[in-house]
mmCIF file of C-alpha atoms in Angstrom:
data_model
loop_
_atom_site.group_PDB
_atom_site.id
_atom_site.type_symbol
_atom_site.label_atom_id
_atom_site.label_comp_id
_atom_site.label_asym_id
_atom_site.label_seq_id
_atom_site.Cartn_x
_atom_site.Cartn_y
_atom_site.Cartn_z
ATOM 1 C CA MET A 333 -75.474 -81.693 10.561
ATOM 2 C CA GLN A 334 -73.650 -84.439 8.681
ATOM 3 C CA ILE A 335 -71.346 -83.992 5.699
ATOM 4 C CA ASN A 336 -70.089 -86.807 3.489
ATOM 5 C CA ALA A 337 -67.731 -85.901 0.690
ATOM 6 C CA THR A 338 -66.157 -87.617 -2.288
ATOM 7 C CA ARG A 339 -63.360 -86.285 -4.492
ATOM 8 C CA LYS A 340 -62.863 -86.969 -8.167
ATOM 9 C CA GLY A 341 -59.898 -85.089 -9.577
ATOM 10 C CA GLN A 342 -60.484 -81.370 -9.104
ATOM 11 C CA ARG A 343 -64.096 -81.875 -8.082
ATOM 12 C CA ILE A 344 -65.536 -82.412 -4.604
ATOM 13 C CA LYS A 345 -69.092 -83.498 -4.023
ATOM 14 C CA ALA A 346 -70.391 -82.907 -0.489
ATOM 15 C CA MET A 347 -73.671 -84.380 0.701
ATOM 16 C CA LEU A 348 -75.175 -82.293 3.490
ATOM 17 C CA ALA A 349 -77.740 -83.829 5.833
ATOM 18 C CA GLY A 350 -79.639 -82.227 8.717
ATOM 19 C CA GLU A 351 -80.490 -78.639 9.609
ATOM 20 C CA LEU A 352 -78.369 -75.726 8.385
ATOM 21 C CA ASP A 353 -78.861 -72.749 10.692
ATOM 22 C CA HIS A 354 -76.618 -70.294 12.547
ATOM 23 C CA HIS A 355 -75.829 -72.978 15.133
ATOM 24 C CA SER A 356 -74.564 -75.548 12.623
ATOM 25 C CA ALA A 357 -73.115 -72.966 10.179
ATOM 26 C CA GLN A 358 -69.715 -72.745 11.866
ATOM 27 C CA TYR A 359 -69.200 -76.513 11.673
ATOM 28 C CA VAL A 360 -70.326 -76.669 8.033
ATOM 29 C CA ARG A 361 -68.018 -73.758 7.178
ATOM 30 C CA GLU A 362 -65.010 -75.480 8.771
ATOM 31 C CA VAL A 363 -65.660 -78.824 7.073
ATOM 32 C CA LEU A 364 -66.233 -77.284 3.630
ATOM 33 C CA ASP A 365 -63.145 -75.070 3.996
ATOM 34 C CA SER A 366 -61.001 -78.108 4.807
ATOM 35 C CA LEU A 367 -62.471 -79.962 1.810
ATOM 36 C CA ILE A 368 -61.537 -77.175 -0.610
ATOM 37 C CA ALA A 369 -58.255 -76.248 1.122
ATOM 38 C CA ASP A 370 -56.269 -77.913 -1.685
ATOM 39 C CA PRO A 371 -55.907 -75.128 -4.303
ATOM 40 C CA GLN A 372 -56.215 -77.780 -7.037
ATOM 41 C CA ILE A 373 -59.927 -78.096 -6.210
ATOM 42 C CA ARG A 374 -61.890 -76.184 -8.837
ATOM 43 C CA GLU A 375 -65.433 -77.374 -8.293
ATOM 44 C CA LEU A 376 -67.567 -77.927 -5.198
ATOM 45 C CA VAL A 377 -70.967 -79.548 -5.614
ATOM 46 C CA LEU A 378 -73.222 -79.214 -2.561
ATOM 47 C CA ASP A 379 -75.904 -81.885 -2.590
ATOM 48 C CA MET A 380 -78.738 -80.456 -0.499
ATOM 49 C CA SER A 381 -81.248 -83.290 -0.945
ATOM 50 C CA ASN A 382 -81.031 -84.334 2.711
ATOM 51 C CA VAL A 383 -81.076 -80.835 4.215
ATOM 52 C CA GLU A 384 -84.267 -80.756 6.273
ATOM 53 C CA PHE A 385 -84.138 -77.070 7.172
ATOM 54 C CA MET A 386 -82.159 -74.027 6.120
ATOM 55 C CA ASP A 387 -82.527 -70.335 6.945
ATOM 56 C CA SER A 388 -80.495 -67.361 5.705
ATOM 57 C CA SER A 389 -77.476 -68.542 7.722
ATOM 58 C CA GLY A 390 -76.985 -71.119 4.972
ATOM 59 C CA LEU A 391 -76.683 -68.354 2.371
ATOM 60 C CA GLY A 392 -73.672 -66.876 4.159
ATOM 61 C CA VAL A 393 -71.983 -70.287 4.282
ATOM 62 C CA ILE A 394 -72.543 -70.922 0.566
ATOM 63 C CA LEU A 395 -71.495 -67.409 -0.502
ATOM 64 C CA GLY A 396 -68.277 -67.631 1.537
ATOM 65 C CA ARG A 397 -67.234 -70.897 -0.205
ATOM 66 C CA TYR A 398 -68.285 -69.472 -3.568
ATOM 67 C CA ARG A 399 -65.897 -66.538 -3.025
ATOM 68 C CA THR A 400 -62.980 -68.840 -2.188
ATOM 69 C CA LEU A 401 -63.553 -70.946 -5.302
ATOM 70 C CA SER A 402 -64.234 -68.101 -7.711
ATOM 71 C CA ALA A 403 -61.019 -66.358 -6.545
ATOM 72 C CA ARG A 404 -59.114 -69.366 -7.924
ATOM 73 C CA GLY A 405 -61.203 -69.611 -11.088
ATOM 74 C CA GLY A 406 -63.414 -72.403 -9.753
ATOM 75 C CA ARG A 407 -67.135 -72.725 -9.234
ATOM 76 C CA LEU A 408 -69.774 -73.892 -6.780
ATOM 77 C CA LEU A 409 -72.846 -75.869 -7.789
ATOM 78 C CA LEU A 410 -76.014 -76.693 -5.865
ATOM 79 C CA ALA A 411 -77.720 -80.049 -6.391
ATOM 80 C CA GLY A 412 -80.921 -81.644 -5.086
ATOM 81 C CA VAL A 413 -82.250 -78.400 -3.613
ATOM 82 C CA PRO A 414 -85.555 -79.081 -1.748
ATOM 83 C CA ALA A 415 -88.432 -76.704 -2.604
ATOM 84 C CA PRO A 416 -88.474 -74.713 0.695
ATOM 85 C CA ILE A 417 -84.734 -74.053 0.427
ATOM 86 C CA ASP A 418 -85.055 -73.211 -3.262
ATOM 87 C CA ARG A 419 -87.409 -70.360 -2.267
ATOM 88 C CA ILE A 420 -84.708 -68.860 -0.025
ATOM 89 C CA PHE A 421 -82.122 -69.218 -2.807
ATOM 90 C CA ARG A 422 -84.454 -67.546 -5.295
ATOM 91 C CA ILE A 423 -85.319 -64.530 -3.124
ATOM 92 C CA SER A 424 -81.632 -64.025 -2.342
ATOM 93 C CA GLY A 425 -80.600 -64.028 -6.009
ATOM 94 C CA ILE A 426 -77.857 -66.555 -5.271
ATOM 95 C CA TYR A 427 -78.486 -68.374 -8.560
ATOM 96 C CA ALA A 428 -76.815 -65.436 -10.330
ATOM 97 C CA LEU A 429 -73.561 -66.617 -8.709
ATOM 98 C CA VAL A 430 -73.828 -70.342 -8.165
ATOM 99 C CA GLU A 431 -75.161 -72.865 -10.658
ATOM 100 C CA ARG A 432 -77.625 -75.667 -10.233
ATOM 101 C CA ALA A 433 -75.975 -79.010 -10.966
ATOM 102 C CA MET B 781 -113.286 -68.246 17.620
ATOM 103 C CA PHE B 782 -110.370 -70.395 18.709
ATOM 104 C CA LYS B 783 -107.789 -68.538 20.802
ATOM 105 C CA ASN B 784 -104.598 -69.777 22.328
ATOM 106 C CA GLN B 785 -101.302 -68.395 23.569
ATOM 107 C CA MET B 786 -97.916 -69.522 24.806
ATOM 108 C CA HIS B 787 -94.900 -67.819 26.309
ATOM 109 C CA LEU B 788 -91.409 -69.245 26.366
ATOM 110 C CA GLN B 789 -88.118 -67.840 27.598
ATOM 111 C CA PHE B 790 -84.718 -69.340 26.879
ATOM 112 C CA SER B 791 -81.011 -68.510 27.000
ATOM 113 C CA SER B 792 -79.485 -66.743 24.022
ATOM 114 C CA LEU B 793 -77.603 -69.852 22.912
ATOM 115 C CA SER B 794 -77.450 -70.935 19.285
ATOM 116 C CA GLN B 795 -78.541 -74.422 20.400
ATOM 117 C CA ASN B 796 -81.942 -72.863 21.148
ATOM 118 C CA GLU B 797 -82.546 -71.742 17.544
ATOM 119 C CA ALA B 798 -83.772 -75.227 16.563
ATOM 120 C CA PHE B 799 -85.680 -75.515 19.851
ATOM 121 C CA ALA B 800 -87.497 -72.193 19.324
ATOM 122 C CA ARG B 801 -88.536 -72.873 15.716
ATOM 123 C CA SER B 802 -89.705 -76.367 16.689
ATOM 124 C CA VAL B 803 -91.892 -74.929 19.459
ATOM 125 C CA ALA B 804 -93.274 -72.240 17.129
ATOM 126 C CA GLY B 805 -93.977 -74.858 14.467
ATOM 127 C CA ALA B 806 -95.735 -77.170 16.916
ATOM 128 C CA PHE B 807 -97.871 -74.297 18.219
ATOM 129 C CA PHE B 808 -98.724 -73.119 14.686
ATOM 130 C CA SER B 809 -99.675 -76.700 13.708
ATOM 131 C CA GLN B 810 -102.883 -76.229 15.713
ATOM 132 C CA LEU B 811 -104.152 -74.250 12.710
ATOM 133 C CA ASN B 812 -103.607 -77.245 10.390
ATOM 134 C CA PRO B 813 -101.298 -75.325 8.043
ATOM 135 C CA THR B 814 -99.871 -76.753 4.834
ATOM 136 C CA LEU B 815 -96.288 -77.976 4.953
ATOM 137 C CA GLU B 816 -95.224 -74.818 3.120
ATOM 138 C CA GLN B 817 -96.976 -72.534 5.616
ATOM 139 C CA LEU B 818 -95.397 -74.462 8.482
ATOM 140 C CA THR B 819 -91.942 -74.081 6.919
ATOM 141 C CA ASP B 820 -92.589 -70.339 6.460
ATOM 142 C CA VAL B 821 -93.242 -69.900 10.188
ATOM 143 C CA ARG B 822 -90.351 -72.108 11.307
ATOM 144 C CA THR B 823 -87.959 -70.232 9.007
ATOM 145 C CA ALA B 824 -89.148 -66.733 9.983
ATOM 146 C CA VAL B 825 -88.976 -67.540 13.719
ATOM 147 C CA SER B 826 -85.504 -69.033 13.232
ATOM 148 C CA GLU B 827 -84.364 -65.795 11.555
ATOM 149 C CA ALA B 828 -85.730 -63.591 14.351
ATOM 150 C CA VAL B 829 -84.269 -65.759 17.129
ATOM 151 C CA THR B 830 -80.892 -65.872 15.359
ATOM 152 C CA ASN B 831 -80.925 -62.066 15.088
ATOM 153 C CA ALA B 832 -81.664 -61.798 18.828
ATOM 154 C CA ILE B 833 -78.733 -64.078 19.666
ATOM 155 C CA ILE B 834 -76.169 -62.655 17.219
ATOM 156 C CA HIS B 835 -77.139 -58.999 17.052
ATOM 157 C CA GLY B 836 -79.194 -58.367 20.203
ATOM 158 C CA TYR B 837 -76.743 -60.016 22.567
ATOM 159 C CA ARG B 838 -73.666 -60.289 20.326
ATOM 160 C CA ASN B 839 -73.277 -63.840 21.603
ATOM 161 C CA ARG B 840 -73.262 -62.682 25.235
ATOM 162 C CA GLU B 841 -75.581 -64.325 27.739
ATOM 163 C CA GLY B 842 -79.135 -63.052 27.834
ATOM 164 C CA LEU B 843 -82.726 -64.182 27.599
ATOM 165 C CA VAL B 844 -84.887 -64.428 24.505
ATOM 166 C CA THR B 845 -88.664 -64.526 24.776
ATOM 167 C CA LEU B 846 -90.926 -66.216 22.236
ATOM 168 C CA GLU B 847 -94.630 -65.488 22.502
ATOM 169 C CA GLY B 848 -97.198 -67.172 20.307
ATOM 170 C CA TYR B 849 -100.841 -66.174 19.816
ATOM 171 C CA ILE B 850 -103.564 -67.863 17.813
ATOM 172 C CA ASN B 851 -106.674 -65.885 17.068
ATOM 173 C CA GLY B 852 -109.067 -67.697 14.738
ATOM 174 C CA SER B 853 -107.078 -68.478 11.608
ATOM 175 C CA SER B 854 -104.269 -66.026 12.400
ATOM 176 C CA ALA B 855 -101.044 -66.667 14.227
ATOM 177 C CA LYS B 856 -98.743 -64.073 15.713
ATOM 178 C CA PHE B 857 -95.274 -64.628 17.134
ATOM 179 C CA ILE B 858 -93.281 -62.043 19.077
ATOM 180 C CA ILE B 859 -89.549 -62.592 19.535
ATOM 181 C CA ARG B 860 -88.009 -60.269 22.136
ATOM 182 C CA ASP B 861 -84.489 -59.690 23.323
ATOM 183 C CA TYR B 862 -83.276 -57.269 25.959
ATOM 184 C CA GLY B 863 -79.943 -56.588 24.283
ATOM 185 C CA ILE B 864 -78.335 -53.666 22.483
ATOM 186 C CA GLY B 865 -81.223 -52.764 20.187
ATOM 187 C CA ILE B 866 -81.099 -51.525 16.594
ATOM 188 C CA GLU B 867 -80.094 -47.903 15.889
ATOM 189 C CA ASP B 868 -81.636 -47.751 12.430
ATOM 190 C CA VAL B 869 -84.434 -50.278 11.881
ATOM 191 C CA ALA B 870 -85.107 -49.206 8.265
ATOM 192 C CA LEU B 871 -81.442 -49.803 7.382
ATOM 193 C CA ALA B 872 -81.357 -53.152 9.201
ATOM 194 C CA ARG B 873 -84.348 -54.329 7.148
ATOM 195 C CA GLN B 874 -82.640 -53.619 3.826
ATOM 196 C CA PRO B 875 -81.725 -56.746 1.826
ATOM 197 C CA PHE B 876 -78.033 -57.701 2.160
ATOM 198 C CA TYR B 877 -77.463 -55.241 5.029
ATOM 199 C CA THR B 878 -75.380 -56.735 7.811
ATOM 200 C CA SER B 879 -73.918 -54.990 10.815
ATOM 201 C CA HIS B 880 -71.272 -57.738 11.051
ATOM 202 C CA PRO B 881 -69.701 -58.327 7.619
ATOM 203 C CA GLU B 882 -66.894 -60.304 9.306
ATOM 204 C CA LEU B 883 -69.376 -62.959 10.452
ATOM 205 C CA GLU B 884 -70.189 -64.012 6.888
ATOM 206 C CA ARG B 885 -73.886 -63.240 7.331
ATOM 207 C CA SER B 886 -75.971 -62.822 4.198
ATOM 208 C CA GLY B 887 -77.998 -59.861 5.471
ATOM 209 C CA MET B 888 -81.166 -61.567 4.226
ATOM 210 C CA GLY B 889 -82.808 -62.347 7.577
ATOM 211 C CA PHE B 890 -85.480 -59.618 7.490
ATOM 212 C CA THR B 891 -86.102 -60.177 3.772
ATOM 213 C CA VAL B 892 -86.793 -63.861 4.477
ATOM 214 C CA MET B 893 -89.158 -62.927 7.333
ATOM 215 C CA GLU B 894 -90.979 -60.430 5.113
ATOM 216 C CA THR B 895 -91.285 -62.931 2.255
ATOM 217 C CA PHE B 896 -92.595 -65.784 4.379
ATOM 218 C CA MET B 897 -94.937 -63.903 6.722
ATOM 219 C CA ASP B 898 -97.889 -61.560 6.052
ATOM 220 C CA GLU B 899 -96.746 -58.882 8.516
ATOM 221 C CA VAL B 900 -93.376 -58.141 10.080
ATOM 222 C CA GLU B 901 -93.041 -55.393 12.640
ATOM 223 C CA VAL B 902 -89.827 -54.370 14.364
ATOM 224 C CA GLU B 903 -89.720 -52.269 17.510
ATOM 225 C CA SER B 904 -86.337 -51.447 18.916
ATOM 226 C CA SER B 905 -84.797 -49.136 21.483
ATOM 227 C CA PRO B 906 -81.017 -48.802 21.542
ATOM 228 C CA GLY B 907 -79.761 -50.194 24.853
ATOM 229 C CA LYS B 908 -83.094 -51.800 25.713
ATOM 230 C CA GLY B 909 -83.707 -54.464 23.128
ATOM 231 C CA THR B 910 -85.762 -55.457 20.133
ATOM 232 C CA ALA B 911 -89.171 -57.027 19.571
ATOM 233 C CA VAL B 912 -89.990 -58.609 16.210
ATOM 234 C CA THR B 913 -93.654 -59.406 15.542
ATOM 235 C CA LEU B 914 -94.450 -61.949 12.821
ATOM 236 C CA GLU B 915 -98.009 -62.579 11.657
ATOM 237 C CA LYS B 916 -99.550 -65.085 9.304
ATOM 238 C CA THR B 917 -103.202 -65.662 8.481
ATOM 239 C CA LEU B 918 -104.436 -68.890 6.947
ATOM 240 C CA ARG B 919 -107.212 -68.583 4.424
ATOM 241 C CA ARG B 920 -109.317 -71.319 5.938
ATOM 242 C CA GLU B 921 -110.625 -71.340 9.514
ATOM 243 C CA ALA B 922 -108.959 -73.474 12.172
ATOM 244 C CA GLN B 923 -110.524 -76.893 12.627
#
């Protein structure tokens, strides 16, 4: 799993690439947590266009970061969601909490 | 009618999640599935293997078995662990249920399996382990 991030003011955009499963989840969690560690960060955009595989482990990772951001009045957005991953997001109801960029 | 089977056993390491779903996907490809059907199987197998590793063995060392069967245009996968088992299978299958809230799991593993496969069967004995059977039938016959 590879993560490339850019910051613009209070907004971080993270490009994820590779496979997001239980094995890679811990690494992704740590990287995203360090990216949003600064309490000034209000918005995290996860660009999923290069995620080749994701199972429900990815939902836990996204929901955890969503909680951190919403506790400080921020938000999490999902961008470039590939169709197979979009199906998992839809059945989980995650779009009620996080927005599509 | 075309029939085939494979049996694979591997350590309960998270590194083997990608390995197991790749093997299942390659085996299932013999039925010439669509990309969506292939993703369904890879995702469902990944969920079952992850459950075996996290919940069956609680990240302790053990063995996970993946069996695959092709029978005509149907494929069946059985994922077995010999770990702690599930006390209440009906509860475990509920959406958003997780036995480990501290692990930041979504509790959607069984729901994903049920959505992506035609049949999902769970057999579990506390202290002996769990077997998850996943079945998918393609509408057209295998080539």
